[in-house]
Amino acid sequence: MMLTCPLCDEDIEAPEIDGEIFKCPVCEEKLQSFRIGKFWEVHKAMERRYDEDDDD
């Protein structure tokens, strides 16, 4: 799906996997795609997937 990079404002192809970390092909920054309700958003990536749990 096409979304806009929040850092360089370029249109990019984002994966349709909630929480997936990927690189912007333009600015090379790590981004993360999120599904919020029925909409998709892209944000600067956290260090790991939001659903990874470190309570081991």
Short mmCIF file of C-alpha atoms in Angstrom, two decimals:
data_model
loop_
_atom_site.label_atom_id
_atom_site.label_comp_id
_atom_site.label_asym_id
_atom_site.label_seq_id
_atom_site.Cartn_x
_atom_site.Cartn_y
_atom_site.Cartn_z
CA MET A 1 0.00 0.00 0.00
CA MET A 2 1.17 3.53 -0.68
CA LEU A 3 1.67 5.81 2.33
CA THR A 4 3.75 8.91 3.02
CA CYS A 5 7.04 8.74 4.91
CA PRO A 6 6.65 10.92 8.03
CA LEU A 7 10.29 12.04 7.79
CA CYS A 8 10.90 12.87 4.11
CA ASP A 9 7.24 13.26 2.96
CA GLU A 10 7.76 10.97 -0.05
CA ASP A 11 5.20 8.39 -1.14
CA ILE A 12 6.48 4.91 -0.29
CA GLU A 13 5.27 1.34 -0.51
CA ALA A 14 4.56 0.13 3.04
CA PRO A 15 4.00 -3.50 4.08
CA GLU A 16 0.48 -4.47 5.14
CA ILE A 17 1.72 -6.28 8.27
CA ASP A 18 0.81 -4.55 11.54
CA GLY A 19 3.98 -3.51 13.39
CA GLU A 20 6.35 -4.47 10.54
CA ILE A 21 9.68 -2.59 10.53
CA PHE A 22 11.00 -1.53 7.11
CA LYS A 23 13.30 1.10 5.58
CA CYS A 24 12.18 4.11 3.59
CA PRO A 25 13.74 3.71 0.13
CA VAL A 26 14.24 7.48 -0.11
CA CYS A 27 15.66 8.64 3.26
CA GLU A 28 16.79 5.16 4.50
CA GLU A 29 15.16 5.74 7.93
CA LYS A 30 13.61 2.78 9.78
CA LEU A 31 9.82 2.99 9.79
CA GLN A 32 6.97 0.92 11.16
CA SER A 33 3.49 0.41 9.72
CA PHE A 34 0.48 0.22 12.03
CA ARG A 35 -3.16 -0.60 11.42
CA ILE A 36 -5.38 1.64 13.53
CA GLY A 37 -9.01 0.64 13.11
CA LYS A 38 -9.45 0.33 9.36
CA PHE A 39 -6.68 2.82 8.52
CA TRP A 40 -2.91 2.34 8.10
CA GLU A 41 -0.25 4.75 9.40
CA VAL A 42 3.54 4.87 9.17
CA HIS A 43 5.71 6.12 12.04
CA LYS A 44 9.41 6.21 12.86
CA ALA A 45 10.32 2.73 14.09
CA MET A 46 10.82 1.73 17.68
CA GLU A 47 13.85 -0.47 18.35
CA ARG A 48 11.78 -3.65 18.01
CA ARG A 49 8.33 -4.81 17.03
CA TYR A 50 5.69 -3.54 19.45
CA ASP A 51 4.38 -7.08 20.05
CA GLU A 52 7.74 -8.53 21.15
CA ASP A 53 7.64 -9.27 24.86
CA ASP A 54 10.71 -9.21 27.11
CA ASP A 55 9.04 -10.68 30.21
CA ASP A 56 10.91 -13.99 29.77
#
